[in-house]
PDB file of C-alpha atoms in Angstrom:
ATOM      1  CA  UNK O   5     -20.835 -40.230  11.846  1.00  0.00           C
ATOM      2  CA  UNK O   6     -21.216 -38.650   8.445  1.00  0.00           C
ATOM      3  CA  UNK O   7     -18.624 -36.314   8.022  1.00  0.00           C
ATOM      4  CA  UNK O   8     -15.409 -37.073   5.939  1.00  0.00           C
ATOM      5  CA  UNK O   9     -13.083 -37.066   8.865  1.00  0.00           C
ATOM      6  CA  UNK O  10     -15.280 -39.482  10.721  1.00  0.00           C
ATOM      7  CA  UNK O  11     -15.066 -41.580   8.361  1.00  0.00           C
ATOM      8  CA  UNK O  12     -11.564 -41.760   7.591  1.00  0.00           C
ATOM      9  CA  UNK O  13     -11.079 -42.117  11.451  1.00  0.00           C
ATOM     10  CA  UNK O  14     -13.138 -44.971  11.673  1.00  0.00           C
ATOM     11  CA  UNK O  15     -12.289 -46.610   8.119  1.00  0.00           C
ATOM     12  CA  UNK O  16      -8.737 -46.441   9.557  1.00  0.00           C
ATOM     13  CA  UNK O  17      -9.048 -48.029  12.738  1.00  0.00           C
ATOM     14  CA  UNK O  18     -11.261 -50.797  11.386  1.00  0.00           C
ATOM     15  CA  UNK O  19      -8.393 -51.220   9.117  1.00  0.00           C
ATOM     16  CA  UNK O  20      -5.810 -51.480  11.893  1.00  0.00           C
ATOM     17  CA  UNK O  21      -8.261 -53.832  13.358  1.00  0.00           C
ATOM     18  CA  UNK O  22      -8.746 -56.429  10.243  1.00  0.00           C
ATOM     19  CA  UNK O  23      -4.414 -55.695  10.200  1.00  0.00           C
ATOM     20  CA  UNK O  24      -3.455 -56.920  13.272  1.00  0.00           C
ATOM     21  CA  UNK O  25      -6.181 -60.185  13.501  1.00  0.00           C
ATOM     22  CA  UNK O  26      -4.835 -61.364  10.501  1.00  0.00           C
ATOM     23  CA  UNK O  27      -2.281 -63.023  11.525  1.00  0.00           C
ATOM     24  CA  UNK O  28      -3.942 -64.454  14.756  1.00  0.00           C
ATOM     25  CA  UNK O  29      -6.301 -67.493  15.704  1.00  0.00           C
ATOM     26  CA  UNK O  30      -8.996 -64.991  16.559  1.00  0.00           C
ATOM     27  CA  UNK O  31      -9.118 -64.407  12.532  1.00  0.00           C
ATOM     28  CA  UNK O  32     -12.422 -66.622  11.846  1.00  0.00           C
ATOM     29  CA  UNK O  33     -14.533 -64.780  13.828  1.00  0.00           C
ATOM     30  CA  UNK O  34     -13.186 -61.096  13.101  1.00  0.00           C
ATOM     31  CA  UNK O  35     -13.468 -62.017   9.308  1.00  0.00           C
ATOM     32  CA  UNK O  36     -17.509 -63.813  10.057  1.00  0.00           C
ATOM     33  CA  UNK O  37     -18.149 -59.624  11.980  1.00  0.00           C
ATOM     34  CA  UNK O  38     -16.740 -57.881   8.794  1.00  0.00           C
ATOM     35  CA  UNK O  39     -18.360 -60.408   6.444  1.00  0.00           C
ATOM     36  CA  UNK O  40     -22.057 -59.068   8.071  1.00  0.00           C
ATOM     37  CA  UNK O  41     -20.697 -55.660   7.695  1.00  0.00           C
ATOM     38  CA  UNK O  42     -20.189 -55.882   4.100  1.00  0.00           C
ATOM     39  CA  UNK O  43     -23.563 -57.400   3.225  1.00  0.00           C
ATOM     40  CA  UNK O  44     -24.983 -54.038   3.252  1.00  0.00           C
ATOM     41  CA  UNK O  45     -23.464 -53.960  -0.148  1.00  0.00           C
ATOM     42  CA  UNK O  46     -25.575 -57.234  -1.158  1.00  0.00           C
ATOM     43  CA  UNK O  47     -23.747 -60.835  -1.430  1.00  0.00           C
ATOM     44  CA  UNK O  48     -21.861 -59.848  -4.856  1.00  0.00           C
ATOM     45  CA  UNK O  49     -20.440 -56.821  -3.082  1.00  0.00           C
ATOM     46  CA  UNK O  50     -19.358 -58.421   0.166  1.00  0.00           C
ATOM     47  CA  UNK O  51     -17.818 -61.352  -1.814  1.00  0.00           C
ATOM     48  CA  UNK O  52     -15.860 -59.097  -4.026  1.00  0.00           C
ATOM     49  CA  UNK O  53     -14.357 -57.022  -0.843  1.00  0.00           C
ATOM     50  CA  UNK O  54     -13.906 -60.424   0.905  1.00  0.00           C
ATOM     51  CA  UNK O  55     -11.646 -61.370  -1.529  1.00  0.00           C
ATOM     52  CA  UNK O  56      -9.514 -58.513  -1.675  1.00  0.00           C
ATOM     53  CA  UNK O  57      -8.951 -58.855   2.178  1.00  0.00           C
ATOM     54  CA  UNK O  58      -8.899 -62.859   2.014  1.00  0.00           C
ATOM     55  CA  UNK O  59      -5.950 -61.954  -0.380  1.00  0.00           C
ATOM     56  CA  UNK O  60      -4.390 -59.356   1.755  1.00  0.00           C
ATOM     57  CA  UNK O  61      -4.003 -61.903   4.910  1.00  0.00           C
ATOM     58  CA  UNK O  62      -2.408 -64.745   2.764  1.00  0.00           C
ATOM     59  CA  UNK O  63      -0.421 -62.403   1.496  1.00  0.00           C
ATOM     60  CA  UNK O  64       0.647 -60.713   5.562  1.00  0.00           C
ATOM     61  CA  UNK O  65       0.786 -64.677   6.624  1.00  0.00           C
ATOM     62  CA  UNK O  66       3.102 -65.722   4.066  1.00  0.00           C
ATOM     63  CA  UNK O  67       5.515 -62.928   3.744  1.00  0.00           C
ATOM     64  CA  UNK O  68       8.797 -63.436   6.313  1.00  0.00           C
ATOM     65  CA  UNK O  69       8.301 -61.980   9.622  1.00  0.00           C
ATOM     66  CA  UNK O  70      11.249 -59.580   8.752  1.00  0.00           C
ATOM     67  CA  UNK O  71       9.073 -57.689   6.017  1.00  0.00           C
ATOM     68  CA  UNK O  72       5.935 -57.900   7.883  1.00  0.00           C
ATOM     69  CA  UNK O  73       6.052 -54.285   9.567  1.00  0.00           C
ATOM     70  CA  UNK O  74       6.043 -52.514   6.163  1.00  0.00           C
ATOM     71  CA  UNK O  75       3.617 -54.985   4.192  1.00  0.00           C
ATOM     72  CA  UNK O  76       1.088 -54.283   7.794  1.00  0.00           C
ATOM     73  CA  UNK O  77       1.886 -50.591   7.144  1.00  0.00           C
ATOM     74  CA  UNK O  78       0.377 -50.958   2.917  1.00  0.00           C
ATOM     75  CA  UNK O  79      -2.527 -53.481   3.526  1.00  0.00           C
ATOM     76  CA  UNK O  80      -3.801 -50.998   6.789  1.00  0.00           C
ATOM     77  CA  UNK O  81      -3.483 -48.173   4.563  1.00  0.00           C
ATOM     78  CA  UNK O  82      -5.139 -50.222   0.958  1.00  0.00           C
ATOM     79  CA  UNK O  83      -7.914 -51.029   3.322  1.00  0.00           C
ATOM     80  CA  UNK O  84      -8.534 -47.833   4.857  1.00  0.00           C
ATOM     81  CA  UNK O  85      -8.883 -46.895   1.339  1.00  0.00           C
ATOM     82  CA  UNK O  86     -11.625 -49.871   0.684  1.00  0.00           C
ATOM     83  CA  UNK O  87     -13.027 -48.821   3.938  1.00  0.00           C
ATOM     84  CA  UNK O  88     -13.936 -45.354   3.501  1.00  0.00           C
ATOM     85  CA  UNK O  89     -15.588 -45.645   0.051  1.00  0.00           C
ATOM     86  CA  UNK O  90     -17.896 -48.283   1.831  1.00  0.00           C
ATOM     87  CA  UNK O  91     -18.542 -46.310   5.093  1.00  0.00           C
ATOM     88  CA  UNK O  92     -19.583 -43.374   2.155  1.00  0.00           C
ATOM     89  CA  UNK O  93     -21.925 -45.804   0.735  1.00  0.00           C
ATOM     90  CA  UNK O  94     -23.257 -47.198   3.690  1.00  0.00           C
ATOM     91  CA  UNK O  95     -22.827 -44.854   6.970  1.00  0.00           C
ATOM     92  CA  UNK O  96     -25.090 -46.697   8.937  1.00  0.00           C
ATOM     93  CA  UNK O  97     -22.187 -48.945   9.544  1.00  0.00           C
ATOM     94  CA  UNK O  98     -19.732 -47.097  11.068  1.00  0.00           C
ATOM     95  CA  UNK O  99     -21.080 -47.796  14.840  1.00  0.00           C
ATOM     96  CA  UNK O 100     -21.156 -50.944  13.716  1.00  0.00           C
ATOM     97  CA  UNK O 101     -17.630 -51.185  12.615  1.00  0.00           C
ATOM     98  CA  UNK O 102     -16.159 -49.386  15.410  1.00  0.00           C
ATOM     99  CA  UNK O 103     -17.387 -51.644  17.965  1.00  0.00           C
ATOM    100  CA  UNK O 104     -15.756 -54.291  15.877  1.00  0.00           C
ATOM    101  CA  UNK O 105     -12.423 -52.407  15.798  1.00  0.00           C
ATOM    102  CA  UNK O 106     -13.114 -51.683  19.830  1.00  0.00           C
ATOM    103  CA  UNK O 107     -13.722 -55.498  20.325  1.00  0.00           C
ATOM    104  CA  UNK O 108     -10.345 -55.990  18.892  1.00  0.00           C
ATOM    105  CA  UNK O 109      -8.524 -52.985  20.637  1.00  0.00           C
ATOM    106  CA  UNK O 110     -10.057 -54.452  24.128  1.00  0.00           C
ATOM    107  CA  UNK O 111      -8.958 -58.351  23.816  1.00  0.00           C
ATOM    108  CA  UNK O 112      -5.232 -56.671  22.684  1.00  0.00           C
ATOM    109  CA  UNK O 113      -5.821 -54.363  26.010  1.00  0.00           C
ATOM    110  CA  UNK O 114      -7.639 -55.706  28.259  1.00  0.00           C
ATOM    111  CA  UNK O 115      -7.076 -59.463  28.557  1.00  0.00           C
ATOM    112  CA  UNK O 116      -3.933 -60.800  29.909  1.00  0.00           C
ATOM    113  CA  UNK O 117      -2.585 -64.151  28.556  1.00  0.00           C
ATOM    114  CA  UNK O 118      -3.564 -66.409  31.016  1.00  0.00           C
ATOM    115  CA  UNK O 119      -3.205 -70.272  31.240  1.00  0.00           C
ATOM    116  CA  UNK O 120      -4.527 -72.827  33.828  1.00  0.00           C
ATOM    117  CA  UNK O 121      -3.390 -76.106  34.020  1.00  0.00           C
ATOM    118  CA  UNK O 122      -5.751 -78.402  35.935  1.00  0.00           C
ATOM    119  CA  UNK O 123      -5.587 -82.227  36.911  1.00  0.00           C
ATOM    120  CA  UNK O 124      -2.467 -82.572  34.354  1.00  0.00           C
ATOM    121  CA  UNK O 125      -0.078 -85.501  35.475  1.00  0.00           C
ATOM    122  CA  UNK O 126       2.871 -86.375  34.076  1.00  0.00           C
ATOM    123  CA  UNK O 127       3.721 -83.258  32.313  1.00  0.00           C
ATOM    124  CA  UNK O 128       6.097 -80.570  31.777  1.00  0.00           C
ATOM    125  CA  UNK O 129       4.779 -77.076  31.541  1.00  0.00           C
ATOM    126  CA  UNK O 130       7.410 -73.922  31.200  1.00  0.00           C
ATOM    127  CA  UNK O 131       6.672 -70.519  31.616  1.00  0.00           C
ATOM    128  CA  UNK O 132       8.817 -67.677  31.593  1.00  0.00           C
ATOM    129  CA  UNK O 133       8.086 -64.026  32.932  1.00  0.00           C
ATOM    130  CA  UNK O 134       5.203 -63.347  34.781  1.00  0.00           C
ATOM    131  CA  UNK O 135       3.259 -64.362  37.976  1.00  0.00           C
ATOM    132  CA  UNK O 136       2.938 -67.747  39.167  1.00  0.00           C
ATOM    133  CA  UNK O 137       0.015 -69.175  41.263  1.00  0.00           C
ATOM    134  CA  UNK O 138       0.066 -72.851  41.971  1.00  0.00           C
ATOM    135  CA  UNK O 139      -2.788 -72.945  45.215  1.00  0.00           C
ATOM    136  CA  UNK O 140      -5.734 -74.796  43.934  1.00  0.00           C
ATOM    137  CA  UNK O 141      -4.266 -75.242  40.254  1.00  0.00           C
ATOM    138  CA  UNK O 142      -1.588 -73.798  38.690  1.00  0.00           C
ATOM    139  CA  UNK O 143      -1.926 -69.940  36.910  1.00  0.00           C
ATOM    140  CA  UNK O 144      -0.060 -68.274  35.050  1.00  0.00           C
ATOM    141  CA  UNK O 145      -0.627 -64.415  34.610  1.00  0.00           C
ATOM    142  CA  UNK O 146       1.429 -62.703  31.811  1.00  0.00           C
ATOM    143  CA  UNK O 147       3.157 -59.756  33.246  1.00  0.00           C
ATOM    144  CA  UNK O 148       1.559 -56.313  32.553  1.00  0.00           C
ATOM    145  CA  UNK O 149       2.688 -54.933  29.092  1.00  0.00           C
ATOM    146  CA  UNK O 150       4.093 -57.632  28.214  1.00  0.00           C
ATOM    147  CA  UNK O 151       2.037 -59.031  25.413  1.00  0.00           C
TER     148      UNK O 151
END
């Protein structure tokens, strides 16, 4: 994974990546993976970088949800940017990187939302769209696509 275009490629989908968990729970322990994967560029470095993209998320959290399209669209590219000049630096972390970005692309993919309620009395629980399976517990299985 040397080459320019390689780069860029995966610069740009580990931006999408840090993007989209932004604004989710999962954020902690996306930001802990690209905190190790900045190290390469010693404490100082990683701090520095940190910052920028510690600033970026408060910035995607706190702006209204109806300008948060084209603020997502400026911090992917800014970081992309940020991205690329470190993957030039320090290629030996584009694998690394990538399987971060994958990680992130599979739990969007790959994993329904799914809740189980078990040995719950006296409660109220309301679902709406998707399957429903109540034998031995109660499921719920988000419909496909529809995350």
């Amino acid at each position: 994974m040397g080459d320019a275009l390689d780069i860029m490629q995966v610069a740009g989908v580990g931006a999408a990546a840090l993007v989209t968990e932004m604004v989710r729970s999962t954020w902690d322990s996306v930001r802990g993976a690209m905190a190790r994967i900045l190290r390469r560029d010693g404490e100082q470095g990683a701090g520095q970088v940190l910052d920028l993209i510690d600033a970026a998320r408060q910035q995607l959290v706190d702006i209204p949800d109806s300008e948060r399209g084209t603020v997502q669209e400026r911090l992917h590219r800014d970081l992309s940017i940020q991205l690329a000049a470190f993957l030039q630096r320090h290629p030996d972390a584009a694998q690394e990187l990538q399987e971060l970005a994958d990680t992130v692309q599979g739990a969007d993919e790959g994993a329904d939302a799914r809740t189980s309620v078990h040995h719950n009395t006296n409660s109220q629980v309301v679902i709406a769209g998707g399957g429903i399976n109540a034998s031995g517990g109660f499921h719920y299985r988000a419909p496909e696509g529809g995350r």
